[in-house]
mmCIF file of C-alpha atoms in Angstrom:
data_model
loop_
_atom_site.group_PDB
_atom_site.id
_atom_site.type_symbol
_atom_site.label_atom_id
_atom_site.label_comp_id
_atom_site.label_asym_id
_atom_site.label_seq_id
_atom_site.Cartn_x
_atom_site.Cartn_y
_atom_site.Cartn_z
ATOM 1 C CA MET A 1 101.981 -29.536 121.556
ATOM 2 C CA ILE A 2 98.510 -31.065 123.765
ATOM 3 C CA GLU A 3 94.840 -29.118 123.007
ATOM 4 C CA VAL A 4 91.734 -28.639 124.868
ATOM 5 C CA LYS A 5 89.393 -26.643 121.876
ATOM 6 C CA GLU A 6 85.477 -25.783 122.194
ATOM 7 C CA TYR A 7 84.301 -27.441 119.266
ATOM 8 C CA ASN A 8 83.179 -24.014 116.575
ATOM 9 C CA SER A 9 82.026 -24.590 112.862
ATOM 10 C CA THR A 10 85.247 -23.837 111.203
ATOM 11 C CA MET A 11 86.377 -26.915 112.509
ATOM 12 C CA SER A 12 83.799 -28.138 110.515
ATOM 13 C CA ASN A 13 86.221 -30.054 108.568
ATOM 14 C CA ASP A 14 88.362 -31.879 111.512
ATOM 15 C CA LEU A 15 85.702 -33.633 112.159
ATOM 16 C CA LEU A 16 84.483 -34.765 108.968
ATOM 17 C CA HIS A 17 88.137 -36.197 108.603
ATOM 18 C CA PHE A 18 88.227 -37.066 112.263
ATOM 19 C CA ARG A 19 84.405 -38.987 111.844
ATOM 20 C CA ARG A 20 85.914 -40.858 109.085
ATOM 21 C CA GLN A 21 88.945 -42.141 110.536
ATOM 22 C CA VAL A 22 86.383 -43.150 113.602
ATOM 23 C CA LEU A 23 84.057 -44.932 111.541
ATOM 24 C CA ALA A 24 87.658 -47.140 110.655
ATOM 25 C CA GLU A 25 88.429 -47.746 112.987
ATOM 26 C CA GLY A 26 84.418 -49.866 113.888
ATOM 27 C CA ASN A 27 83.387 -46.738 115.848
ATOM 28 C CA ASN A 28 79.254 -45.455 114.604
ATOM 29 C CA SER A 29 78.447 -43.411 116.986
ATOM 30 C CA LEU A 30 79.740 -40.288 115.211
ATOM 31 C CA ILE A 31 77.680 -40.605 111.402
ATOM 32 C CA SER A 32 75.422 -37.887 110.695
ATOM 33 C CA ASP A 33 71.885 -39.676 111.542
ATOM 34 C CA LYS A 34 73.140 -39.466 115.535
ATOM 35 C CA PHE A 35 75.336 -37.429 115.952
ATOM 36 C CA ASN A 36 75.175 -32.908 113.853
ATOM 37 C CA PRO A 37 77.674 -31.238 115.590
ATOM 38 C CA ASP A 38 76.025 -27.986 114.917
ATOM 39 C CA ASN A 39 73.241 -28.677 115.855
ATOM 40 C CA LEU A 40 72.653 -30.391 119.342
ATOM 41 C CA ASP A 41 71.529 -29.393 123.188
ATOM 42 C CA GLY A 42 75.194 -29.661 124.715
ATOM 43 C CA LYS A 43 78.707 -29.199 123.762
ATOM 44 C CA ILE A 44 81.635 -31.128 121.399
ATOM 45 C CA TRP A 45 85.266 -30.554 123.228
ATOM 46 C CA CYS A 46 88.170 -31.778 120.396
ATOM 47 C CA VAL A 47 91.803 -32.511 121.533
ATOM 48 C CA TYR A 48 94.461 -31.646 119.073
ATOM 49 C CA ILE A 49 97.694 -33.032 118.835
ATOM 50 C CA ASN A 50 100.121 -31.437 117.081
ATOM 51 C CA ASP A 51 97.356 -29.607 115.368
ATOM 52 C CA ILE A 52 95.723 -33.044 114.656
ATOM 53 C CA LEU A 53 92.423 -34.063 115.918
ATOM 54 C CA ALA A 54 92.436 -36.864 118.349
ATOM 55 C CA SER A 55 89.491 -37.319 120.350
ATOM 56 C CA ILE A 56 86.802 -35.136 121.275
ATOM 57 C CA SER A 57 83.366 -35.562 123.820
ATOM 58 C CA VAL A 58 80.533 -34.487 124.538
ATOM 59 C CA ALA A 59 77.762 -33.084 127.079
ATOM 60 C CA GLU A 60 74.260 -33.281 126.177
ATOM 61 C CA SER A 61 71.251 -32.739 127.898
ATOM 62 C CA SER A 62 69.995 -35.806 129.404
ATOM 63 C CA HIS A 63 67.304 -36.636 127.660
ATOM 64 C CA TYR A 64 67.405 -40.106 128.224
ATOM 65 C CA THR A 65 67.402 -40.169 131.701
ATOM 66 C CA GLY A 66 64.191 -37.868 131.760
ATOM 67 C CA ASP A 67 65.528 -34.821 133.708
ATOM 68 C CA PRO A 68 67.813 -32.863 131.006
ATOM 69 C CA ASP A 69 67.100 -29.263 132.869
ATOM 70 C CA ALA A 70 69.047 -31.043 135.840
ATOM 71 C CA ALA A 71 71.469 -33.962 134.392
ATOM 72 C CA VAL A 72 74.595 -32.953 131.711
ATOM 73 C CA ARG A 73 75.593 -36.951 129.641
ATOM 74 C CA ILE A 74 79.252 -36.985 129.094
ATOM 75 C CA CYS A 75 79.768 -38.993 125.567
ATOM 76 C CA ARG A 76 79.966 -39.396 122.268
ATOM 77 C CA TYR A 77 84.143 -40.109 123.388
ATOM 78 C CA HIS A 78 86.302 -41.583 120.971
ATOM 79 C CA ILE A 79 89.756 -41.375 120.217
ATOM 80 C CA LEU A 80 91.915 -42.902 117.644
ATOM 81 C CA LYS A 81 93.932 -45.201 118.196
ATOM 82 C CA LYS A 82 96.913 -43.574 117.614
ATOM 83 C CA TYR A 83 96.654 -40.870 119.638
ATOM 84 C CA ARG A 84 95.077 -43.912 123.080
ATOM 85 C CA HIS A 85 98.301 -42.962 125.588
ATOM 86 C CA SER A 86 97.277 -39.457 125.504
ATOM 87 C CA HIS A 87 94.890 -38.848 128.484
ATOM 88 C CA CYS A 88 92.286 -37.623 126.190
ATOM 89 C CA GLY A 89 88.949 -38.114 128.318
ATOM 90 C CA PHE A 90 90.854 -37.080 131.127
ATOM 91 C CA ARG A 91 92.308 -33.317 128.973
ATOM 92 C CA MET A 92 88.496 -32.841 128.176
ATOM 93 C CA LEU A 93 86.397 -33.522 131.941
ATOM 94 C CA PRO A 94 87.369 -30.040 133.168
ATOM 95 C CA TYR A 95 86.469 -27.864 131.364
ATOM 96 C CA GLN A 96 83.600 -30.882 130.219
ATOM 97 C CA ILE A 97 83.098 -29.702 134.539
ATOM 98 C CA GLU A 98 83.227 -25.900 134.590
ATOM 99 C CA TRP A 99 80.832 -25.603 131.027
ATOM 100 C CA ALA A 100 78.089 -27.762 132.789
ATOM 101 C CA LYS A 101 78.121 -25.644 135.782
ATOM 102 C CA ASN A 102 78.072 -22.550 134.591
ATOM 103 C CA GLN A 103 74.964 -23.689 133.254
ATOM 104 C CA GLN A 104 73.223 -24.550 136.335
ATOM 105 C CA TYR A 105 73.296 -28.481 135.221
ATOM 106 C CA LYS A 106 72.913 -30.202 138.855
ATOM 107 C CA VAL A 107 74.552 -33.569 137.918
ATOM 108 C CA LEU A 108 76.967 -34.718 134.772
ATOM 109 C CA TYR A 109 77.153 -38.238 134.138
ATOM 110 C CA TRP A 110 78.849 -40.406 132.085
ATOM 111 C CA THR A 111 78.560 -44.751 131.922
ATOM 112 C CA HIS A 112 80.605 -47.239 131.056
ATOM 113 C CA ASP A 113 79.469 -51.003 129.988
ATOM 114 C CA VAL A 114 79.743 -52.524 132.907
ATOM 115 C CA LYS A 115 82.290 -55.453 131.589
ATOM 116 C CA ASN A 116 84.768 -53.109 131.219
ATOM 117 C CA ARG A 117 87.089 -54.280 133.854
ATOM 118 C CA ALA A 118 89.815 -51.576 133.187
ATOM 119 C CA LEU A 119 88.412 -48.346 132.380
ATOM 120 C CA ASN A 120 85.409 -49.125 136.046
ATOM 121 C CA ALA A 121 88.496 -49.756 138.255
ATOM 122 C CA LEU A 122 89.808 -46.430 137.400
ATOM 123 C CA TYR A 123 86.221 -44.431 137.579
ATOM 124 C CA GLN A 124 85.531 -46.550 141.302
ATOM 125 C CA HIS A 125 88.974 -45.609 142.783
ATOM 126 C CA LYS A 126 90.278 -49.175 142.588
ATOM 127 C CA LYS A 127 92.883 -48.223 140.330
ATOM 128 C CA ARG A 128 95.381 -45.630 138.040
ATOM 129 C CA MET A 129 96.915 -45.785 135.486
ATOM 130 C CA THR A 130 100.837 -46.766 135.597
ATOM 131 C CA ASP A 131 102.235 -43.751 133.548
ATOM 132 C CA PRO A 132 103.865 -40.307 135.311
ATOM 133 C CA GLU A 133 101.763 -38.095 133.506
ATOM 134 C CA ALA A 134 98.188 -39.655 134.310
ATOM 135 C CA LYS A 135 99.394 -38.760 138.169
ATOM 136 C CA GLN A 136 98.599 -35.051 137.781
ATOM 137 C CA PHE A 137 94.488 -36.651 136.612
ATOM 138 C CA PHE A 138 93.921 -38.282 139.847
ATOM 139 C CA GLU A 139 95.517 -35.680 141.525
ATOM 140 C CA ALA A 140 93.061 -33.501 140.487
ATOM 141 C CA GLU A 141 89.921 -32.087 142.405
ATOM 142 C CA TRP A 142 87.394 -33.674 139.826
ATOM 143 C CA TYR A 143 88.799 -36.620 140.020
ATOM 144 C CA LYS A 144 88.761 -37.329 143.852
ATOM 145 C CA GLN A 145 83.956 -35.740 143.425
ATOM 146 C CA VAL A 146 83.809 -38.795 140.853
ATOM 147 C CA GLN A 147 81.097 -40.259 142.534
ATOM 148 C CA PHE A 148 79.909 -44.242 141.431
ATOM 149 C CA ASP A 149 76.209 -44.894 141.882
ATOM 150 C CA LYS A 150 75.488 -48.378 143.284
ATOM 151 C CA ARG A 151 71.942 -47.355 143.059
ATOM 152 C CA TRP A 152 71.367 -48.841 139.702
ATOM 153 C CA LEU A 153 72.889 -49.141 136.314
ATOM 154 C CA PHE A 154 71.837 -47.315 133.232
ATOM 155 C CA LYS A 155 70.383 -48.961 130.163
ATOM 156 C CA VAL A 156 69.876 -46.745 127.132
ATOM 157 C CA ALA A 157 66.357 -47.667 125.553
ATOM 158 C CA ALA A 158 64.675 -50.560 127.614
ATOM 159 C CA THR A 159 64.755 -53.381 124.159
ATOM 160 C CA SER A 160 68.709 -53.285 124.544
ATOM 161 C CA ASP A 161 69.639 -55.595 127.172
ATOM 162 C CA PHE A 162 73.562 -53.714 127.326
ATOM 163 C CA LEU A 163 73.461 -53.047 131.101
ATOM 164 C CA GLN A 164 75.975 -49.320 132.008
ATOM 165 C CA TYR A 165 78.419 -48.283 135.374
ATOM 166 C CA VAL A 166 77.203 -44.225 135.960
ATOM 167 C CA TYR A 167 79.607 -41.985 137.560
ATOM 168 C CA TYR A 168 78.429 -38.369 137.998
ATOM 169 C CA ILE A 169 80.254 -35.279 139.763
ATOM 170 C CA ASP A 170 76.756 -33.485 142.433
ATOM 171 C CA LEU A 171 77.785 -29.652 139.916
ATOM 172 C CA GLN A 172 76.180 -27.492 142.575
ATOM 173 C CA ASN A 173 77.564 -29.086 146.307
ATOM 174 C CA GLU A 174 74.327 -29.488 147.511
ATOM 175 C CA ASN A 175 74.544 -33.739 148.190
ATOM 176 C CA PHE A 176 72.130 -33.349 145.478
ATOM 177 C CA ILE A 177 69.844 -37.083 145.002
ATOM 178 C CA TRP A 178 70.200 -37.748 141.117
ATOM 179 C CA VAL A 179 66.882 -39.774 140.428
ATOM 180 C CA PRO A 180 66.523 -40.965 137.236
ATOM 181 C CA ALA A 181 62.928 -40.920 135.450
ATOM 182 C CA LYS A 182 63.776 -42.842 132.455
ATOM 183 C CA SER A 183 66.480 -45.168 130.941
ATOM 184 C CA ALA A 184 67.138 -46.686 135.364
ATOM 185 C CA THR A 185 67.561 -50.242 136.330
ATOM 186 C CA TRP A 186 67.558 -49.846 139.507
ATOM 187 C CA GLN A 187 69.438 -52.625 140.946
ATOM 188 C CA GLU A 188 71.654 -52.561 143.814
ATOM 189 C CA HIS A 189 75.157 -53.178 143.186
ATOM 190 C CA ASN A 190 78.698 -53.230 143.676
ATOM 191 C CA GLY A 191 79.592 -52.552 140.227
ATOM 192 C CA ASP A 192 81.017 -56.333 140.590
ATOM 193 C CA LEU A 193 78.852 -57.567 138.297
#
C-alpha cells in the first residue's frame, strides 16, 4: 500500500529514522543544521510504502531566487534506494501543486543537475519511463504543464560551479513570466549542456 501524507510533528520519529538512512546512502541534505522539518517556510510531503517512510519532498518559498512570495521550490527530495522504482516524486507533485496554488504562489519549480540526462529527458518531455505503472503520470494534466526554462540555469550559490536546469509550472495560468532576481545564470540553452 502506498500513501502520500503531509508531514506533521507526530511523524518526527519516522523522519528521524529516514534521515539516518538517507545519510547512510550518502545524502546530507537532510542533516539537522540544514533542515528543520518543524520550522520551515513551506510544507513536507511523505510517501509511505507499507507503513514505512520511503520518500520525502519539500515545497519551500523560494528565497534562493529572491521572490519567496511568487515562487515555491520543490527540493530536498529523497527516496530510499530500496524504493527507487515506486515513482514517489511523481506521486507527491500533484499534492504540492495544489498546495502551492492554494497559497497563491505564481510558479512552482524544481531543478536538476545538467549532467543528469535521464531525469532531464523526463521533464523535457523527450522520454518516458518504460514501467507501465508510470504511464498514469505522463498522461496527467500537471505533467503536460511542466515547462523547461531555456533562458537560464539555476546556480545555488555564486561561489558554486554546479549548474542545474529549471522546470516549472505556471500555477495561476496567467502566462506568468518569471524573472528570478537571484541564483540565475542567464544563459540560453536547449538542454544540451
